[in-house]
Short mmCIF file of C-alpha atoms and ligand atoms in Angstrom, two decimals:
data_model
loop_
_atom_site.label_atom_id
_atom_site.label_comp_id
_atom_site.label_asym_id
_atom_site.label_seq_id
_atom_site.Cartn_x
_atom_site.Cartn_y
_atom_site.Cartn_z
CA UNK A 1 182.10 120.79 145.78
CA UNK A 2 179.99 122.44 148.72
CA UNK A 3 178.91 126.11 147.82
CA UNK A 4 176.85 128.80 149.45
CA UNK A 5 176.20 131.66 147.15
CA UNK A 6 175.53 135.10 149.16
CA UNK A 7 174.76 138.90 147.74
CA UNK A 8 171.74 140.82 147.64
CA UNK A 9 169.07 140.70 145.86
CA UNK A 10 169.40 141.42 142.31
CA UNK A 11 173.27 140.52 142.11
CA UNK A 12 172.60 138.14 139.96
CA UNK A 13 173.39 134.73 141.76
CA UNK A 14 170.64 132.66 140.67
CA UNK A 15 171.88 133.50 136.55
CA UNK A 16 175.34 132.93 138.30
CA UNK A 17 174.10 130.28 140.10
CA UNK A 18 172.64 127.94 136.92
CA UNK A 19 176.43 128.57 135.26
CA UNK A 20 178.56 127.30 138.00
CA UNK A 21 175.95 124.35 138.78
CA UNK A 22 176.69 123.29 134.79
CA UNK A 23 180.40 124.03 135.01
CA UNK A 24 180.64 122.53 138.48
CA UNK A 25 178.22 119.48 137.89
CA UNK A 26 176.28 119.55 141.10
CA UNK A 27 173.08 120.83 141.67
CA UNK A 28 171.82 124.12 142.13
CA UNK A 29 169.40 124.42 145.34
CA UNK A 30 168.22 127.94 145.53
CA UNK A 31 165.45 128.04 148.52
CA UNK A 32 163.49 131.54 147.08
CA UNK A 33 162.68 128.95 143.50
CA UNK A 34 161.73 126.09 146.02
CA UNK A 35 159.29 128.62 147.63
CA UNK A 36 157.88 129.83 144.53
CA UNK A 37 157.42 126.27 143.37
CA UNK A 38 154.90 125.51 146.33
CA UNK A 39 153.10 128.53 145.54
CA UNK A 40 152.71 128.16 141.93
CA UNK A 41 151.22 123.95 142.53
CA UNK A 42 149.16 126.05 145.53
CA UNK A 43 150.84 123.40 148.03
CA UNK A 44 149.86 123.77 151.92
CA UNK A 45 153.57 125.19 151.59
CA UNK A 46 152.88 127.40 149.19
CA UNK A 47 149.81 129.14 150.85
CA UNK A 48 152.01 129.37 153.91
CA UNK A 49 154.86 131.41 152.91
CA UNK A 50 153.35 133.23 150.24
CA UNK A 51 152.73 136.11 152.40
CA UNK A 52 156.21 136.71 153.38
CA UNK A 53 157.86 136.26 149.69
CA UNK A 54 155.11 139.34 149.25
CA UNK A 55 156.20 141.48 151.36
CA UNK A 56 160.05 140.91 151.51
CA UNK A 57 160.28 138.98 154.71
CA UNK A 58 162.29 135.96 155.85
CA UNK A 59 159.96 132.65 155.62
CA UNK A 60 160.06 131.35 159.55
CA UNK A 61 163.15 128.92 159.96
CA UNK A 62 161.62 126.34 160.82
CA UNK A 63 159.66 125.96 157.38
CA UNK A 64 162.34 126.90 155.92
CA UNK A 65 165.04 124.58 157.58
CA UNK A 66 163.12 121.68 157.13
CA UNK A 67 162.87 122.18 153.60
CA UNK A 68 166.13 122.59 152.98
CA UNK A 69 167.03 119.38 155.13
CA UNK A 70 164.89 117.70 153.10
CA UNK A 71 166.43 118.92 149.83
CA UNK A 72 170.17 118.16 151.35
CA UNK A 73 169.19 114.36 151.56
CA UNK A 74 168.09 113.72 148.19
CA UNK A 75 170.79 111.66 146.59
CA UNK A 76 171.82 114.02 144.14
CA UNK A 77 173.73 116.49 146.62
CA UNK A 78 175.99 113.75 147.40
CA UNK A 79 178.78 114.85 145.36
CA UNK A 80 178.03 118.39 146.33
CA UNK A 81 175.81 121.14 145.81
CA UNK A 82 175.35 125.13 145.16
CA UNK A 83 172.94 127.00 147.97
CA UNK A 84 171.75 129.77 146.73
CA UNK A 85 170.19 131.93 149.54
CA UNK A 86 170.74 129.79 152.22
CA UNK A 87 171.30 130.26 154.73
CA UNK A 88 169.92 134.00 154.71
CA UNK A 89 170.56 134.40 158.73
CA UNK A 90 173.56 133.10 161.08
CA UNK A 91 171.28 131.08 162.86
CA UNK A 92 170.05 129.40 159.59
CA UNK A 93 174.24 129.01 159.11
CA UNK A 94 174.43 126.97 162.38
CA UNK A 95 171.87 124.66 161.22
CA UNK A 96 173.47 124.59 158.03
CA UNK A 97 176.74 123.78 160.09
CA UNK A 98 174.83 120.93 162.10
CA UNK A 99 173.56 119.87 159.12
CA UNK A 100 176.38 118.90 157.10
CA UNK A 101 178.69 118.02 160.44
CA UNK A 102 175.77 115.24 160.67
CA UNK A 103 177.21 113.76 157.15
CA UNK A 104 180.92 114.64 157.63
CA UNK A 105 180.68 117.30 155.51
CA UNK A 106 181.34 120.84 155.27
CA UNK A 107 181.22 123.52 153.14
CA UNK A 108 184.69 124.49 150.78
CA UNK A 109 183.13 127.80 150.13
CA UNK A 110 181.29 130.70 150.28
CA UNK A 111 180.88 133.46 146.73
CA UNK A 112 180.17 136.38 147.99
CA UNK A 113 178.40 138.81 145.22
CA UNK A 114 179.85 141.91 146.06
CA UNK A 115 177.54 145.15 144.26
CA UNK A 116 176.57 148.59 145.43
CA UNK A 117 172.78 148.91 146.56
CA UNK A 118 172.28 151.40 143.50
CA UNK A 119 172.88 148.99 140.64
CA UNK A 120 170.56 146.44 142.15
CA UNK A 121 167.74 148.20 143.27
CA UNK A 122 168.11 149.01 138.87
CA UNK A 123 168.10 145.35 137.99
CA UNK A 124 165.26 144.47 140.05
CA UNK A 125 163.05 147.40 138.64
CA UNK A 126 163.95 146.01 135.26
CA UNK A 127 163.18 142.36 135.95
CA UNK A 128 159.67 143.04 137.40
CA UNK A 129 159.43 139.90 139.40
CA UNK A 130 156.15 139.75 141.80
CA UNK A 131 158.11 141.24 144.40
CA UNK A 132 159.82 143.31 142.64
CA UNK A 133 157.96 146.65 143.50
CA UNK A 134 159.94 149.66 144.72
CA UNK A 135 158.89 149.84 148.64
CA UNK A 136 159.22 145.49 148.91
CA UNK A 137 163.16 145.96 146.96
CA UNK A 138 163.89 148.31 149.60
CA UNK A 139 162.88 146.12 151.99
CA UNK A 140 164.55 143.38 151.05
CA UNK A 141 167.80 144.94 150.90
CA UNK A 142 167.07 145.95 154.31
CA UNK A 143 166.49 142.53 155.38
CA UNK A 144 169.93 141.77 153.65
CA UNK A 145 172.03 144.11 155.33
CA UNK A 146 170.47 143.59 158.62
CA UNK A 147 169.95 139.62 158.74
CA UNK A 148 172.53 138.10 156.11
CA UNK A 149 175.57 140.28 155.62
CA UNK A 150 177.05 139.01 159.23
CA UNK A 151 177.08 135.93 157.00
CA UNK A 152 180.35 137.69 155.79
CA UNK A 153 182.32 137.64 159.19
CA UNK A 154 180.64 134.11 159.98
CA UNK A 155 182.02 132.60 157.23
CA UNK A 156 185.53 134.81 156.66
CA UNK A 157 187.92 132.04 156.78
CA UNK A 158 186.26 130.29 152.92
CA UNK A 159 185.18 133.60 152.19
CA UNK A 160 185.69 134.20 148.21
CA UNK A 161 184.52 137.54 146.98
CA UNK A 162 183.75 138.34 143.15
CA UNK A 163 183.29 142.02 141.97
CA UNK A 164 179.96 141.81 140.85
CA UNK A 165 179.34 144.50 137.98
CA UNK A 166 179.99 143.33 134.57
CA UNK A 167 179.04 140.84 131.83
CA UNK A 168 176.84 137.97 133.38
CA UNK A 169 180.05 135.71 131.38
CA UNK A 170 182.84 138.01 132.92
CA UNK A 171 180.93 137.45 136.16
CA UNK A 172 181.12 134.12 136.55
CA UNK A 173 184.59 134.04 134.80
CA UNK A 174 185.68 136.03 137.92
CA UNK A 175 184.18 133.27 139.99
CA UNK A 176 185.30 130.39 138.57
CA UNK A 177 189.09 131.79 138.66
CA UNK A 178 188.60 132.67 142.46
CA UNK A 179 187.36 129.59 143.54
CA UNK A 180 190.24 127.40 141.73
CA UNK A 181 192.68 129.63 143.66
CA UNK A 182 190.77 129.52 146.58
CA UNK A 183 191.73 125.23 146.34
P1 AMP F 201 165.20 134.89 146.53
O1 AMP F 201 164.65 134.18 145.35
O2 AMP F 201 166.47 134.26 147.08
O3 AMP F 201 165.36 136.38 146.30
O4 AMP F 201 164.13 134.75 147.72
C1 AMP F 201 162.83 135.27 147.58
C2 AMP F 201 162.12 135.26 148.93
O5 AMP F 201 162.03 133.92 149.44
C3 AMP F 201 162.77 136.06 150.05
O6 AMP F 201 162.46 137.44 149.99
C4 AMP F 201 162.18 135.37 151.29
O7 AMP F 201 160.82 135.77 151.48
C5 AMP F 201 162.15 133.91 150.85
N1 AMP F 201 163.40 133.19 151.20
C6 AMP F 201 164.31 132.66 150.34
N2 AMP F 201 165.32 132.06 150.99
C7 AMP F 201 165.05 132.20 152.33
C8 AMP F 201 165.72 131.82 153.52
N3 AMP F 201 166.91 131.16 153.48
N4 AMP F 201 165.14 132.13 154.70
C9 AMP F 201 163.96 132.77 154.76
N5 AMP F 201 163.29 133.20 153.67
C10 AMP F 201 163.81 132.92 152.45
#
């Protein structure tokens, strides 16, 4: 199964994300850990992007799409895969698109996390994450509504959308019940 994960940050897709990867058996690709990774082992990567994860921004596509080609042709996404925040743009969906036309794939759907601003700018205060201060939150939720919810028209037709307030198990209860009657 071929899943893209969207929401904002602090709706709690990458906890959602490690359930449905176990329950689902494929992999769990989320691009903002892949980041981090480089900068913790200080890779040329790593030094490269760690200014935008700083402040909020989008890493430039073209670091970020290559990495994320790269990921897509390890052998372990051949049965499938779970993207979680990728694509972040509709441009980034294209190449997304191009990417998986290449294998004769596509995707079979896409969760949206559906949560008022409110309750997430909360969780993030709470989880204290290194960019996790007030004024770089609000900034990424700006980035969200403004660069990746028009992910939610682009990708209407396999859109599934979960209410995303509740238990982190009632959560992804809700998810795993859409998606089987999304078949
Ligand atoms: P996340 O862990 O998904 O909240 O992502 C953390 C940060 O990584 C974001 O604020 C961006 O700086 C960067 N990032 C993650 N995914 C992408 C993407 N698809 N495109 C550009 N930047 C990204």
């Amino acid at each position: 199964m071929r899943l893209v994960l969207v929401g904002p940050p602090g709706a709690g897709k990458g906890t959602q994300a490690q359930i449905l990867s176990t329950t689902l058996g494929v992999p769990h690709i989320s691009t903002g850990d892949l980041f981090r990774a480089h900068i913790g082992g200080q890779t040329e990567l790593g030094r490269e992007v760690k200014q935008y994860l700083d402040a909020g921004q989008l890493v430039p596509d073209e670091v970020t799409v290559n990495m994320v080609r790269e990921r897509l042709d390890e052998q372990d996404t051949a049965a499938g895969f779970l993207l979680d925040g990728f694509p972040r743009t509709t441009a980034q969906a294209d190449v997304l698109t191009g990417l998986l036309d290449a294998k004769g794939q596509r995707l079979d759907a896409v969760i949206e996390f559906d949560v008022p601003e409110d309750v997430v700018v909360e969780r993030l205060l709470a989880r204290g994450r290194e960019d996790d201060k007030e004024d770089v939150i609000r900034h990424r939720q700006q980035v969200y509504r403004s660069e990746t919810a028009p992910l939610l028209a682009y990708y209407r037709n396999i859109l599934v959308t979960i209410d995303a307030v509740g238990s982190v198990q009632e959560i992804s209860e809700r998810a795993l019940k859409a998606l089987r009657a999304s078949e």
